[in-house]
Amino acid sequence: MDESRQRIDEVDREIVRLLAERMEAVRKIGGFKNSNAEAPFRDLERERQIFERWSKEAESLGLSSYFAGRVLREVLNYSRRYQEGLIDSPAPGAVGQVIKVGYQGVPSSYSDLTISKVFAHRGDPSIDRVGFHTFTAAVEALEAREVDYALLPVENTIAGSLNEVYQLLLERPITVVGEEVWPVEHRLAGLPGARLDGVRKIRSHPVALQQCEKFIESVGGAVTESFFDTAAAAESVSIDADPKIAAICSEESVLRNGLEILHRDVADHEANFTRFLLLSMKPEPVDLRKPAKTSLTLTVNHRRGALAACLQHFARQDINLTKLESRPRPEAPWEYLFYLDIEGNIDDPKVKATLDEVRGFTNHFKVIGCYLRCTEESEPVPSVVVEQPPESLMEDEEPVVFAPPDQPEHAEVSLGKATFGGNRFTVIAGPCAVENRQQIFAAAELVKQRGASVLRGGAFKPRSSPHSFQGLGFPGLDLLAEASRTFEIPFVTEVLRLEDVDRIADKADALQVGARNMQNFELLKKLGRTNRTVILKRGMSATISEVLSAAEYILDGGNQRIILCERGIRTFETSTRATLDVSAVPVLKSRTHLPVIVDPSHAAGQRYLVIPLALAAAAVGADGIIVEVHPDPDAALCDKEQALTAKDFEDLMRQLGPIVLGQGRALE
Ligand code: PEP
Ligand code: MN
């Protein structure tokens, strides 16, 4: 036996030496591919030939061709990823710099093991690992810049998606910069000398317990105990030193804790893979020559066939969808959030254009990352010609008509029960500020009765002078909410401060960003992470491009429910409070899919100008107006000169009718 073992040791050394020699050749070819932009990274035909040769040679030596194929696949995968790593590797740590990586668990847990795999491929050898108790804690450390990356599992081929991690991807300003797949091989571990039939308690992570249900049942009488981590379960077995207790964990944990394998194949399914995502605070662009994946979250708007239309866009552009999953949204019953992974690079113009088209069908849309694809394609097989179904069968029965690419498809944005965009003209009306209970109730009643679809009212007022009335604050918000419920009319109110966003979003149907805050980028980013409609007003001296860039801050955070509002700009003219830029309406509508409304009140500054400007807005194609109406303008605490009376508002609604109807639109 000693002699044979000596021989094995010699052969092993020789295998490692040959592997190193093989890698040297791989490195040279990689260098050539890297300097030659035309050279494809994968040559499937060549891979197929190598496979065939290995199989034949293995068989001729009496070796299983399956076994040889498995070994070859590992070798080829590593070589391919090594070559891909040669193109300016995404964010290699500077020499001598230690990269900190957070994960959930303790050393030798699957997350910890996967970190080694990820960073071996990335060529970053100096890694400092930091284990956290929960996924959230790992992400919070990333946000606080205590770690450079976090590696978290997102799905398992048996247990499905990890919702908690997806929720974090949705809510936190983090981005995916890599993925890795770990083949999970669970073992049942116990104290040395323990016997399988003596096991009474099995500890592990709940997902691992779920993956081994059938096996656990077969161990008669054993109860399960959840641990936050498989490796921690293994450690506890060694600490408790009770032969009746066992753990389901990785082989590495068995070794690390001085345990013994009581049973090898414990998972219900042989193939058991966990997919991990590498998270960072900033995106890492992927070279266009490398295989990339892009992950998205979206909610579709209520247009019929919106989801089908989104998916069709991907299909038409030949973009492969590798994952589509829907999750319920607790805050919106019967609405679903979709997680999508597509094959493609966000910097590829085709992918970018397709995503822009898809955006128009969504309420929420967020790219959560673009990264190097590592989910393996199947082994190369002789090519089979797949017959395409005839064109007519590929089309839906009712084809969706898409706008030509140079004309944005116009989105419809909901605000409570009201909708903006499409063939309607929607009216928002109410006082400048909420002053007291009696005033806001009277205002809500009068605008609702006369046909407004949305109530406005400021609880927080951005006043030019600190001595002017600043609004009632949160008590004002409560009054608005009460009036809105009483008269069954949704409401919008302005948000001034970042820290108030969540509290206001909790109650209001829409949040308004005032002209003075249009470029408060932190506020915009925060609003991008809510799912409330945002009315974004044009800054007093903002160009149209700046308005669109401001809207992009919100869109990029994921929130697609934005209504743009032209409210007059600063010019040399002083006869009006501001100059209403009516041309901004058609210009904006030609450059974005978002609905555009007009605020004639703040542009006018005086009552007699409000109706003419509102009519101009309708004539020029705005999707609606937001107008100030007060039950008793003379007593108004804010903007009294421009407030319409009940009678004025009635006149306005009457005069809007023929203009809007004449355009084939409905007045809402
Ligand atoms: C308002 O609508 O109450 C307001 C303050 O408007 P703006 O931000 O356009 O001045
Ligand atoms: Mn006002």
PDB file of C-alpha atoms in Angstrom, residues 236-430:
ATOM      1  CA  SER A 236     -21.805  23.917  18.071  1.00  0.00           C
ATOM      2  CA  VAL A 237     -21.686  20.135  17.603  1.00  0.00           C
ATOM      3  CA  SER A 238     -18.014  20.118  18.449  1.00  0.00           C
ATOM      4  CA  ILE A 239     -18.550  22.413  21.470  1.00  0.00           C
ATOM      5  CA  ASP A 240     -21.511  20.485  22.879  1.00  0.00           C
ATOM      6  CA  ALA A 241     -19.581  17.212  22.467  1.00  0.00           C
ATOM      7  CA  ASP A 242     -22.777  15.141  22.451  1.00  0.00           C
ATOM      8  CA  PRO A 243     -22.747  12.170  20.026  1.00  0.00           C
ATOM      9  CA  LYS A 244     -26.550  12.455  19.674  1.00  0.00           C
ATOM     10  CA  ILE A 245     -26.203  15.845  17.968  1.00  0.00           C
ATOM     11  CA  ALA A 246     -25.159  16.214  14.328  1.00  0.00           C
ATOM     12  CA  ALA A 247     -24.950  19.090  11.835  1.00  0.00           C
ATOM     13  CA  ILE A 248     -25.540  19.487   8.124  1.00  0.00           C
ATOM     14  CA  CYS A 249     -22.633  21.491   6.776  1.00  0.00           C
ATOM     15  CA  SER A 250     -19.858  21.692   4.189  1.00  0.00           C
ATOM     16  CA  GLU A 251     -16.968  19.257   4.121  1.00  0.00           C
ATOM     17  CA  GLU A 252     -14.691  22.156   5.018  1.00  0.00           C
ATOM     18  CA  SER A 253     -16.669  22.722   8.227  1.00  0.00           C
ATOM     19  CA  VAL A 254     -16.359  19.027   9.079  1.00  0.00           C
ATOM     20  CA  LEU A 255     -12.574  19.262   8.864  1.00  0.00           C
ATOM     21  CA  ARG A 256     -12.326  22.614  10.571  1.00  0.00           C
ATOM     22  CA  ASN A 257     -14.259  21.469  13.628  1.00  0.00           C
ATOM     23  CA  GLY A 258     -12.606  18.064  13.982  1.00  0.00           C
ATOM     24  CA  LEU A 259     -15.858  16.252  13.190  1.00  0.00           C
ATOM     25  CA  GLU A 260     -16.500  13.100  11.249  1.00  0.00           C
ATOM     26  CA  ILE A 261     -18.767  12.556   8.263  1.00  0.00           C
ATOM     27  CA  LEU A 262     -21.665  10.358   9.366  1.00  0.00           C
ATOM     28  CA  HIS A 263     -23.333  10.411   5.953  1.00  0.00           C
ATOM     29  CA  ARG A 264     -22.193  11.876   2.645  1.00  0.00           C
ATOM     30  CA  ASP A 265     -25.179  12.340   0.359  1.00  0.00           C
ATOM     31  CA  VAL A 266     -27.808  14.023   2.432  1.00  0.00           C
ATOM     32  CA  ALA A 267     -29.413  16.487  -0.022  1.00  0.00           C
ATOM     33  CA  ASP A 268     -32.741  15.535  -1.608  1.00  0.00           C
ATOM     34  CA  HIS A 269     -31.424  16.399  -5.050  1.00  0.00           C
ATOM     35  CA  GLU A 270     -27.995  15.670  -6.345  1.00  0.00           C
ATOM     36  CA  ALA A 271     -27.665  18.975  -8.168  1.00  0.00           C
ATOM     37  CA  ASN A 272     -27.758  21.717  -5.561  1.00  0.00           C
ATOM     38  CA  PHE A 273     -26.328  25.090  -6.464  1.00  0.00           C
ATOM     39  CA  THR A 274     -26.411  28.424  -4.687  1.00  0.00           C
ATOM     40  CA  ARG A 275     -25.978  31.620  -6.637  1.00  0.00           C
ATOM     41  CA  PHE A 276     -24.228  34.480  -4.855  1.00  0.00           C
ATOM     42  CA  LEU A 277     -24.055  38.154  -5.762  1.00  0.00           C
ATOM     43  CA  LEU A 278     -21.087  40.384  -5.117  1.00  0.00           C
ATOM     44  CA  LEU A 279     -22.323  43.793  -4.014  1.00  0.00           C
ATOM     45  CA  SER A 280     -20.602  47.144  -4.021  1.00  0.00           C
ATOM     46  CA  MET A 281     -21.466  50.810  -3.568  1.00  0.00           C
ATOM     47  CA  LYS A 282     -20.384  51.673  -7.105  1.00  0.00           C
ATOM     48  CA  PRO A 283     -20.907  49.937 -10.441  1.00  0.00           C
ATOM     49  CA  GLU A 284     -17.953  48.283 -12.204  1.00  0.00           C
ATOM     50  CA  PRO A 285     -18.337  48.460 -15.982  1.00  0.00           C
ATOM     51  CA  VAL A 286     -17.892  45.152 -17.797  1.00  0.00           C
ATOM     52  CA  ASP A 287     -15.781  45.055 -20.966  1.00  0.00           C
ATOM     53  CA  LEU A 288     -18.141  44.613 -23.912  1.00  0.00           C
ATOM     54  CA  ARG A 289     -16.238  41.537 -25.112  1.00  0.00           C
ATOM     55  CA  LYS A 290     -16.967  39.602 -21.955  1.00  0.00           C
ATOM     56  CA  PRO A 291     -20.221  37.739 -21.335  1.00  0.00           C
ATOM     57  CA  ALA A 292     -22.339  39.980 -19.123  1.00  0.00           C
ATOM     58  CA  LYS A 293     -25.607  39.813 -17.281  1.00  0.00           C
ATOM     59  CA  THR A 294     -27.840  42.656 -16.157  1.00  0.00           C
ATOM     60  CA  SER A 295     -30.310  42.416 -13.264  1.00  0.00           C
ATOM     61  CA  LEU A 296     -33.443  44.531 -12.991  1.00  0.00           C
ATOM     62  CA  THR A 297     -36.455  45.017 -10.798  1.00  0.00           C
ATOM     63  CA  LEU A 298     -39.667  46.420 -12.209  1.00  0.00           C
ATOM     64  CA  THR A 299     -43.367  46.785 -11.611  1.00  0.00           C
ATOM     65  CA  VAL A 300     -45.534  47.140 -14.686  1.00  0.00           C
ATOM     66  CA  ASN A 301     -48.199  49.799 -14.948  1.00  0.00           C
ATOM     67  CA  HIS A 302     -51.813  48.872 -15.296  1.00  0.00           C
ATOM     68  CA  ARG A 303     -52.006  49.054 -19.050  1.00  0.00           C
ATOM     69  CA  ARG A 304     -53.336  45.839 -20.483  1.00  0.00           C
ATOM     70  CA  GLY A 305     -50.551  43.595 -21.724  1.00  0.00           C
ATOM     71  CA  ALA A 306     -47.815  45.716 -20.139  1.00  0.00           C
ATOM     72  CA  LEU A 307     -45.821  42.711 -18.901  1.00  0.00           C
ATOM     73  CA  ALA A 308     -46.174  40.922 -22.222  1.00  0.00           C
ATOM     74  CA  ALA A 309     -45.029  44.077 -24.009  1.00  0.00           C
ATOM     75  CA  CYS A 310     -41.934  44.320 -21.782  1.00  0.00           C
ATOM     76  CA  LEU A 311     -41.008  40.717 -22.447  1.00  0.00           C
ATOM     77  CA  GLN A 312     -41.658  41.094 -26.144  1.00  0.00           C
ATOM     78  CA  HIS A 313     -39.146  43.916 -26.309  1.00  0.00           C
ATOM     79  CA  PHE A 314     -36.450  41.582 -24.994  1.00  0.00           C
ATOM     80  CA  ALA A 315     -37.469  38.788 -27.347  1.00  0.00           C
ATOM     81  CA  ARG A 316     -37.483  41.044 -30.387  1.00  0.00           C
ATOM     82  CA  GLN A 317     -33.985  42.235 -29.657  1.00  0.00           C
ATOM     83  CA  ASP A 318     -32.885  38.637 -29.139  1.00  0.00           C
ATOM     84  CA  ILE A 319     -31.981  39.354 -25.519  1.00  0.00           C
ATOM     85  CA  ASN A 320     -32.073  36.201 -23.452  1.00  0.00           C
ATOM     86  CA  LEU A 321     -34.016  36.379 -20.200  1.00  0.00           C
ATOM     87  CA  THR A 322     -32.354  34.028 -17.686  1.00  0.00           C
ATOM     88  CA  LYS A 323     -34.603  34.759 -14.725  1.00  0.00           C
ATOM     89  CA  LEU A 324     -38.068  36.144 -14.216  1.00  0.00           C
ATOM     90  CA  GLU A 325     -39.644  35.990 -10.828  1.00  0.00           C
ATOM     91  CA  SER A 326     -42.577  37.797  -9.313  1.00  0.00           C
ATOM     92  CA  ARG A 327     -42.914  38.790  -5.687  1.00  0.00           C
ATOM     93  CA  PRO A 328     -45.974  40.180  -3.919  1.00  0.00           C
ATOM     94  CA  ARG A 329     -45.801  43.766  -2.654  1.00  0.00           C
ATOM     95  CA  PRO A 330     -47.163  44.009   0.892  1.00  0.00           C
ATOM     96  CA  GLU A 331     -47.926  47.729   0.479  1.00  0.00           C
ATOM     97  CA  ALA A 332     -49.923  47.158  -2.730  1.00  0.00           C
ATOM     98  CA  PRO A 333     -52.077  44.004  -2.698  1.00  0.00           C
ATOM     99  CA  TRP A 334     -52.347  42.220  -6.059  1.00  0.00           C
ATOM    100  CA  GLU A 335     -49.490  44.145  -7.533  1.00  0.00           C
ATOM    101  CA  TYR A 336     -46.274  42.316  -8.247  1.00  0.00           C
ATOM    102  CA  LEU A 337     -42.649  43.195  -8.380  1.00  0.00           C
ATOM    103  CA  PHE A 338     -40.644  41.363 -11.029  1.00  0.00           C
ATOM    104  CA  TYR A 339     -36.986  40.401 -10.793  1.00  0.00           C
ATOM    105  CA  LEU A 340     -35.335  39.917 -14.153  1.00  0.00           C
ATOM    106  CA  ASP A 341     -31.898  38.822 -15.224  1.00  0.00           C
ATOM    107  CA  ILE A 342     -31.006  39.312 -18.845  1.00  0.00           C
ATOM    108  CA  GLU A 343     -27.933  38.294 -20.780  1.00  0.00           C
ATOM    109  CA  GLY A 344     -26.325  41.482 -21.977  1.00  0.00           C
ATOM    110  CA  ASN A 345     -24.233  44.457 -21.024  1.00  0.00           C
ATOM    111  CA  ILE A 346     -25.847  47.702 -19.895  1.00  0.00           C
ATOM    112  CA  ASP A 347     -23.249  49.569 -21.977  1.00  0.00           C
ATOM    113  CA  ASP A 348     -24.291  47.736 -25.129  1.00  0.00           C
ATOM    114  CA  PRO A 349     -26.412  50.239 -27.125  1.00  0.00           C
ATOM    115  CA  LYS A 350     -28.896  47.506 -28.055  1.00  0.00           C
ATOM    116  CA  VAL A 351     -29.473  46.611 -24.399  1.00  0.00           C
ATOM    117  CA  LYS A 352     -29.690  50.265 -23.400  1.00  0.00           C
ATOM    118  CA  ALA A 353     -32.272  51.046 -26.096  1.00  0.00           C
ATOM    119  CA  THR A 354     -34.353  48.004 -25.173  1.00  0.00           C
ATOM    120  CA  LEU A 355     -34.349  48.938 -21.497  1.00  0.00           C
ATOM    121  CA  ASP A 356     -35.453  52.466 -22.371  1.00  0.00           C
ATOM    122  CA  GLU A 357     -38.403  51.062 -24.290  1.00  0.00           C
ATOM    123  CA  VAL A 358     -39.321  48.741 -21.438  1.00  0.00           C
ATOM    124  CA  ARG A 359     -39.218  51.616 -18.906  1.00  0.00           C
ATOM    125  CA  GLY A 360     -42.284  53.167 -20.540  1.00  0.00           C
ATOM    126  CA  PHE A 361     -44.429  50.247 -19.344  1.00  0.00           C
ATOM    127  CA  THR A 362     -43.323  50.389 -15.735  1.00  0.00           C
ATOM    128  CA  ASN A 363     -44.133  52.205 -12.526  1.00  0.00           C
ATOM    129  CA  HIS A 364     -40.884  51.140 -10.956  1.00  0.00           C
ATOM    130  CA  PHE A 365     -37.769  50.238 -12.924  1.00  0.00           C
ATOM    131  CA  LYS A 366     -34.297  49.812 -11.531  1.00  0.00           C
ATOM    132  CA  VAL A 367     -31.121  48.320 -12.895  1.00  0.00           C
ATOM    133  CA  ILE A 368     -29.588  46.642  -9.878  1.00  0.00           C
ATOM    134  CA  GLY A 369     -26.333  45.807 -11.585  1.00  0.00           C
ATOM    135  CA  CYS A 370     -24.384  44.645 -14.604  1.00  0.00           C
ATOM    136  CA  TYR A 371     -21.667  42.071 -14.107  1.00  0.00           C
ATOM    137  CA  LEU A 372     -19.625  39.296 -15.602  1.00  0.00           C
ATOM    138  CA  ARG A 373     -21.800  36.256 -16.256  1.00  0.00           C
ATOM    139  CA  CYS A 374     -20.620  33.142 -14.520  1.00  0.00           C
ATOM    140  CA  THR A 375     -23.606  30.827 -14.636  1.00  0.00           C
ATOM    141  CA  GLU A 376     -22.274  28.081 -16.840  1.00  0.00           C
ATOM    142  CA  GLU A 377     -23.609  27.498 -20.258  1.00  0.00           C
ATOM    143  CA  SER A 378     -24.199  23.830 -20.940  1.00  0.00           C
ATOM    144  CA  GLU A 379     -21.297  21.803 -22.212  1.00  0.00           C
ATOM    145  CA  PRO A 380     -20.712  22.228 -25.914  1.00  0.00           C
ATOM    146  CA  VAL A 381     -22.810  19.772 -27.868  1.00  0.00           C
ATOM    147  CA  PRO A 382     -22.982  19.191 -31.600  1.00  0.00           C
ATOM    148  CA  SER A 383     -25.092  21.982 -32.971  1.00  0.00           C
ATOM    149  CA  VAL A 384     -28.720  21.160 -33.639  1.00  0.00           C
ATOM    150  CA  VAL A 385     -30.738  23.243 -36.055  1.00  0.00           C
ATOM    151  CA  VAL A 386     -33.749  24.585 -34.202  1.00  0.00           C
ATOM    152  CA  GLU A 387     -36.601  25.350 -36.488  1.00  0.00           C
ATOM    153  CA  GLN A 388     -38.136  28.746 -35.846  1.00  0.00           C
ATOM    154  CA  PRO A 389     -41.904  28.751 -35.593  1.00  0.00           C
ATOM    155  CA  PRO A 390     -43.522  30.651 -38.458  1.00  0.00           C
ATOM    156  CA  GLU A 391     -43.621  34.428 -37.897  1.00  0.00           C
ATOM    157  CA  SER A 392     -47.409  34.550 -37.520  1.00  0.00           C
ATOM    158  CA  LEU A 393     -47.323  32.190 -34.531  1.00  0.00           C
ATOM    159  CA  MET A 394     -44.707  34.268 -32.754  1.00  0.00           C
ATOM    160  CA  GLU A 395     -46.906  37.356 -32.753  1.00  0.00           C
ATOM    161  CA  ASP A 396     -49.558  37.952 -30.143  1.00  0.00           C
ATOM    162  CA  GLU A 397     -53.130  37.845 -31.297  1.00  0.00           C
ATOM    163  CA  GLU A 398     -53.372  41.553 -30.578  1.00  0.00           C
ATOM    164  CA  PRO A 399     -50.040  43.050 -31.533  1.00  0.00           C
ATOM    165  CA  VAL A 400     -48.894  45.880 -29.320  1.00  0.00           C
ATOM    166  CA  VAL A 401     -48.158  48.970 -31.379  1.00  0.00           C
ATOM    167  CA  PHE A 402     -44.894  50.584 -30.438  1.00  0.00           C
ATOM    168  CA  ALA A 403     -43.947  54.174 -31.043  1.00  0.00           C
ATOM    169  CA  PRO A 404     -41.075  54.676 -33.503  1.00  0.00           C
ATOM    170  CA  PRO A 405     -37.765  54.947 -31.656  1.00  0.00           C
ATOM    171  CA  ASP A 406     -37.449  58.697 -32.192  1.00  0.00           C
ATOM    172  CA  GLN A 407     -40.811  59.296 -30.549  1.00  0.00           C
ATOM    173  CA  PRO A 408     -41.100  58.298 -26.917  1.00  0.00           C
ATOM    174  CA  GLU A 409     -43.968  56.048 -25.972  1.00  0.00           C
ATOM    175  CA  HIS A 410     -45.966  58.090 -23.452  1.00  0.00           C
ATOM    176  CA  ALA A 411     -46.417  56.616 -20.037  1.00  0.00           C
ATOM    177  CA  GLU A 412     -49.511  56.833 -17.892  1.00  0.00           C
ATOM    178  CA  VAL A 413     -48.796  57.654 -14.273  1.00  0.00           C
ATOM    179  CA  SER A 414     -51.271  56.961 -11.514  1.00  0.00           C
ATOM    180  CA  LEU A 415     -51.786  59.222  -8.504  1.00  0.00           C
ATOM    181  CA  GLY A 416     -54.189  57.586  -6.089  1.00  0.00           C
ATOM    182  CA  LYS A 417     -57.309  56.874  -8.143  1.00  0.00           C
ATOM    183  CA  ALA A 418     -56.366  59.536 -10.702  1.00  0.00           C
ATOM    184  CA  THR A 419     -54.219  58.996 -13.801  1.00  0.00           C
ATOM    185  CA  PHE A 420     -52.038  61.363 -15.803  1.00  0.00           C
ATOM    186  CA  GLY A 421     -51.152  60.857 -19.439  1.00  0.00           C
ATOM    187  CA  GLY A 422     -52.933  59.120 -22.287  1.00  0.00           C
ATOM    188  CA  ASN A 423     -56.097  60.697 -23.617  1.00  0.00           C
ATOM    189  CA  ARG A 424     -56.999  62.701 -20.567  1.00  0.00           C
ATOM    190  CA  PHE A 425     -56.506  66.101 -18.984  1.00  0.00           C
ATOM    191  CA  THR A 426     -56.302  65.814 -15.216  1.00  0.00           C
ATOM    192  CA  VAL A 427     -56.879  68.658 -12.780  1.00  0.00           C
ATOM    193  CA  ILE A 428     -55.186  69.128  -9.397  1.00  0.00           C
ATOM    194  CA  ALA A 429     -56.592  71.955  -7.265  1.00  0.00           C
ATOM    195  CA  GLY A 430     -56.465  73.240  -3.713  1.00  0.00           C
TER     196      GLY A 430
END
